[in-house]
PDB file of C-alpha atoms in Angstrom:
ATOM      1  CA  UNK W 149       0.000   0.000   0.000  1.00 92.00           C
ATOM      2  CA  UNK W 150       1.312   3.457  -0.889  1.00 94.00           C
ATOM      3  CA  UNK W 151       2.177   5.489   2.188  1.00 93.00           C
ATOM      4  CA  UNK W 152       3.395   8.635   0.452  1.00 96.00           C
ATOM      5  CA  UNK W 153       4.413  10.243  -2.812  1.00 98.00           C
ATOM      6  CA  UNK W 154       6.920  13.052  -3.172  1.00 97.00           C
ATOM      7  CA  UNK W 155       8.117  15.061  -6.131  1.00 98.00           C
ATOM      8  CA  UNK W 156      10.564  17.921  -6.483  1.00 98.00           C
ATOM      9  CA  UNK W 157      12.041  20.105  -9.197  1.00 97.00           C
ATOM     10  CA  UNK W 158      15.304  21.927  -8.683  1.00 97.00           C
ATOM     11  CA  UNK W 159      16.863  24.747 -10.682  1.00 97.00           C
ATOM     12  CA  UNK W 160      20.395  23.549 -11.487  1.00 97.00           C
ATOM     13  CA  UNK W 161      21.537  27.173 -11.794  1.00 97.00           C
ATOM     14  CA  UNK W 162      20.586  27.729  -8.144  1.00 97.00           C
ATOM     15  CA  UNK W 163      22.718  24.763  -7.089  1.00 96.00           C
ATOM     16  CA  UNK W 164      25.574  26.066  -9.247  1.00 95.00           C
ATOM     17  CA  UNK W 165      25.326  29.509  -7.624  1.00 96.00           C
ATOM     18  CA  UNK W 166      25.291  27.986  -4.134  1.00 96.00           C
ATOM     19  CA  UNK W 167      28.388  25.934  -4.954  1.00 94.00           C
ATOM     20  CA  UNK W 168      30.096  29.081  -6.211  1.00 93.00           C
ATOM     21  CA  UNK W 169      29.274  30.890  -2.931  1.00 95.00           C
ATOM     22  CA  UNK W 170      29.860  28.110  -0.426  1.00 94.00           C
ATOM     23  CA  UNK W 171      32.237  25.783  -2.250  1.00 89.00           C
ATOM     24  CA  UNK W 172      32.266  22.088  -1.425  1.00 93.00           C
ATOM     25  CA  UNK W 173      30.780  22.780   2.037  1.00 95.00           C
ATOM     26  CA  UNK W 174      27.360  22.782   0.396  1.00 96.00           C
ATOM     27  CA  UNK W 175      27.965  19.426  -1.323  1.00 97.00           C
ATOM     28  CA  UNK W 176      29.327  17.983   1.934  1.00 97.00           C
ATOM     29  CA  UNK W 177      26.157  19.067   3.755  1.00 96.00           C
ATOM     30  CA  UNK W 178      23.815  17.463   1.201  1.00 97.00           C
ATOM     31  CA  UNK W 179      25.686  14.366  -0.012  1.00 98.00           C
ATOM     32  CA  UNK W 180      26.547  11.210   1.879  1.00 97.00           C
ATOM     33  CA  UNK W 181      29.993   9.611   1.610  1.00 96.00           C
ATOM     34  CA  UNK W 182      29.174   7.370  -1.358  1.00 97.00           C
ATOM     35  CA  UNK W 183      27.526  10.235  -3.209  1.00 98.00           C
ATOM     36  CA  UNK W 184      30.538  12.508  -2.565  1.00 97.00           C
ATOM     37  CA  UNK W 185      32.790  10.059  -4.403  1.00 97.00           C
ATOM     38  CA  UNK W 186      30.535  10.123  -7.461  1.00 97.00           C
ATOM     39  CA  UNK W 187      30.180  13.917  -7.253  1.00 97.00           C
ATOM     40  CA  UNK W 188      33.959  14.443  -7.243  1.00 96.00           C
ATOM     41  CA  UNK W 189      34.467  11.924 -10.054  1.00 97.00           C
ATOM     42  CA  UNK W 190      31.819  13.488 -12.305  1.00 96.00           C
ATOM     43  CA  UNK W 191      32.852  17.034 -11.497  1.00 95.00           C
ATOM     44  CA  UNK W 192      36.506  16.283 -12.269  1.00 95.00           C
ATOM     45  CA  UNK W 193      35.526  15.058 -15.737  1.00 95.00           C
ATOM     46  CA  UNK W 194      33.030  17.807 -16.573  1.00 94.00           C
ATOM     47  CA  UNK W 195      32.067  20.517 -14.059  1.00 91.00           C
ATOM     48  CA  UNK W 196      28.436  20.647 -15.201  1.00 92.00           C
ATOM     49  CA  UNK W 197      27.997  16.878 -14.756  1.00 94.00           C
ATOM     50  CA  UNK W 198      28.986  17.215 -11.105  1.00 95.00           C
ATOM     51  CA  UNK W 199      26.604  20.122 -10.579  1.00 96.00           C
ATOM     52  CA  UNK W 200      23.708  18.248 -12.206  1.00 96.00           C
ATOM     53  CA  UNK W 201      24.508  15.183 -10.085  1.00 97.00           C
ATOM     54  CA  UNK W 202      24.297  17.298  -6.926  1.00 97.00           C
ATOM     55  CA  UNK W 203      21.045  18.866  -8.131  1.00 97.00           C
ATOM     56  CA  UNK W 204      19.406  15.482  -8.787  1.00 98.00           C
ATOM     57  CA  UNK W 205      20.420  14.233  -5.333  1.00 98.00           C
ATOM     58  CA  UNK W 206      19.159  17.412  -3.680  1.00 97.00           C
ATOM     59  CA  UNK W 207      15.855  17.062  -5.536  1.00 98.00           C
ATOM     60  CA  UNK W 208      15.480  13.353  -4.742  1.00 98.00           C
ATOM     61  CA  UNK W 209      16.094  13.897  -1.031  1.00 98.00           C
ATOM     62  CA  UNK W 210      13.491  16.676  -0.982  1.00 97.00           C
ATOM     63  CA  UNK W 211      11.031  14.331  -2.728  1.00 98.00           C
ATOM     64  CA  UNK W 212      11.841  11.503  -0.302  1.00 97.00           C
ATOM     65  CA  UNK W 213      11.300  13.743   2.727  1.00 96.00           C
ATOM     66  CA  UNK W 214       7.896  14.712   1.317  1.00 97.00           C
ATOM     67  CA  UNK W 215       6.957  11.079   0.652  1.00 97.00           C
ATOM     68  CA  UNK W 216       7.732  10.037   4.240  1.00 96.00           C
ATOM     69  CA  UNK W 217       5.997  13.137   5.583  1.00 92.00           C
ATOM     70  CA  UNK W 218       8.799  14.505   7.756  1.00 89.00           C
ATOM     71  CA  UNK W 219      10.424  17.157   5.636  1.00 84.00           C
ATOM     72  CA  UNK W 220      14.125  17.636   6.351  1.00 86.00           C
ATOM     73  CA  UNK W 221      13.961  17.043  10.082  1.00 85.00           C
ATOM     74  CA  UNK W 222      14.772  14.095  12.303  1.00 90.00           C
ATOM     75  CA  UNK W 223      15.076  11.330  11.619  1.00 92.00           C
ATOM     76  CA  UNK W 224      15.540  12.618   8.038  1.00 92.00           C
ATOM     77  CA  UNK W 225      18.867  14.329   7.439  1.00 93.00           C
ATOM     78  CA  UNK W 226      20.568  15.120   4.155  1.00 95.00           C
ATOM     79  CA  UNK W 227      23.479  12.738   4.701  1.00 96.00           C
ATOM     80  CA  UNK W 228      21.440   9.845   6.172  1.00 97.00           C
ATOM     81  CA  UNK W 229      19.678   9.418   2.820  1.00 97.00           C
ATOM     82  CA  UNK W 230      21.794   8.568  -0.214  1.00 98.00           C
ATOM     83  CA  UNK W 231      20.558   8.263  -3.783  1.00 98.00           C
ATOM     84  CA  UNK W 232      22.826   5.734  -5.461  1.00 98.00           C
ATOM     85  CA  UNK W 233      22.701   3.766  -8.699  1.00 97.00           C
ATOM     86  CA  UNK W 234      22.653   0.074  -9.482  1.00 96.00           C
ATOM     87  CA  UNK W 235      25.119  -1.098 -12.169  1.00 96.00           C
ATOM     88  CA  UNK W 236      22.213  -0.821 -14.627  1.00 96.00           C
ATOM     89  CA  UNK W 237      21.922   2.896 -13.803  1.00 95.00           C
ATOM     90  CA  UNK W 238      18.639   2.537 -11.912  1.00 97.00           C
ATOM     91  CA  UNK W 239      18.613   4.869  -8.885  1.00 97.00           C
ATOM     92  CA  UNK W 240      17.807   3.570  -5.425  1.00 98.00           C
ATOM     93  CA  UNK W 241      17.680   4.962  -1.903  1.00 98.00           C
ATOM     94  CA  UNK W 242      20.212   3.850   0.707  1.00 98.00           C
ATOM     95  CA  UNK W 243      19.421   4.948   4.265  1.00 98.00           C
ATOM     96  CA  UNK W 244      21.765   5.170   7.244  1.00 97.00           C
ATOM     97  CA  UNK W 245      21.592   5.487  11.024  1.00 96.00           C
ATOM     98  CA  UNK W 246      18.419   6.582  12.792  1.00 96.00           C
ATOM     99  CA  UNK W 247      16.603   7.139   9.506  1.00 97.00           C
ATOM    100  CA  UNK W 248      17.315   3.568   8.380  1.00 97.00           C
ATOM    101  CA  UNK W 249      16.078   2.248  11.740  1.00 97.00           C
ATOM    102  CA  UNK W 250      12.938   4.422  11.608  1.00 95.00           C
ATOM    103  CA  UNK W 251      12.185   3.344   8.032  1.00 96.00           C
ATOM    104  CA  UNK W 252      12.741  -0.373   8.717  1.00 95.00           C
ATOM    105  CA  UNK W 253      10.639  -0.325  11.915  1.00 94.00           C
ATOM    106  CA  UNK W 254       7.684   0.872   9.855  1.00 94.00           C
ATOM    107  CA  UNK W 255       8.202  -1.783   7.166  1.00 94.00           C
ATOM    108  CA  UNK W 256       8.664   0.769   4.414  1.00 96.00           C
ATOM    109  CA  UNK W 257      10.130   0.519   0.931  1.00 96.00           C
ATOM    110  CA  UNK W 258      11.009   3.414  -1.392  1.00 97.00           C
ATOM    111  CA  UNK W 259      11.207   3.801  -5.150  1.00 98.00           C
ATOM    112  CA  UNK W 260      12.936   6.785  -6.751  1.00 98.00           C
ATOM    113  CA  UNK W 261      13.496   8.206 -10.196  1.00 98.00           C
ATOM    114  CA  UNK W 262      15.564  11.245 -11.149  1.00 97.00           C
ATOM    115  CA  UNK W 263      16.023  13.206 -14.343  1.00 96.00           C
ATOM    116  CA  UNK W 264      17.823  16.334 -15.410  1.00 94.00           C
ATOM    117  CA  UNK W 265      18.138  18.721 -18.306  1.00 91.00           C
ATOM    118  CA  UNK W 266      20.522  21.622 -18.608  1.00 87.00           C
ATOM    119  CA  UNK W 267      18.604  23.937 -16.246  1.00 95.00           C
ATOM    120  CA  UNK W 268      16.421  21.625 -14.136  1.00 97.00           C
ATOM    121  CA  UNK W 269      16.606  18.425 -12.123  1.00 97.00           C
ATOM    122  CA  UNK W 270      13.464  16.582 -11.067  1.00 98.00           C
ATOM    123  CA  UNK W 271      12.662  13.537  -9.000  1.00 98.00           C
ATOM    124  CA  UNK W 272       9.746  11.408  -7.954  1.00 98.00           C
ATOM    125  CA  UNK W 273       9.580   9.099  -4.917  1.00 98.00           C
ATOM    126  CA  UNK W 274       6.956   6.560  -3.904  1.00 98.00           C
ATOM    127  CA  UNK W 275       7.074   5.063  -0.417  1.00 98.00           C
ATOM    128  CA  UNK W 276       5.033   1.976   0.290  1.00 97.00           C
ATOM    129  CA  UNK W 277       4.449  -0.178   3.306  1.00 93.00           C
ATOM    130  CA  UNK W 278       5.476  -3.802   3.090  1.00 82.00           C
ATOM    131  CA  UNK W 279       3.356  -4.783   6.102  1.00 70.00           C
ATOM    132  CA  UNK W 280       0.115  -6.507   5.256  1.00 65.00           C
ATOM    133  CA  UNK W 281      -2.986  -5.465   7.212  1.00 58.00           C
TER     134      UNK W 281
END
């Protein structure tokens, strides 16, 4: 049964401007350790690919926080929720710490999709309960 749905659109130019102002501190606030590795790798190859990666992760975490109904407040934190990719490229959500415990205790499962174009990144998250009534 679907518990929540979240969607978000993010202006990539806003993320780019924030990175220009705050440097990597902004990326370090939003991205988990596995995401940071991908961010640095993509950014080293092509700056705009790194920025778009950060924008899609920012958007997906906003969408996830809406789907679970907490917003960005405990147990949801930016770094406790990572949006990673399977070898096929399919994105998935990896949770850590208190958020992972909270999510598991409720028997929840999440599905995520992300997309980006030159100026915008968007994401959609569906959270469902795996418990049967």
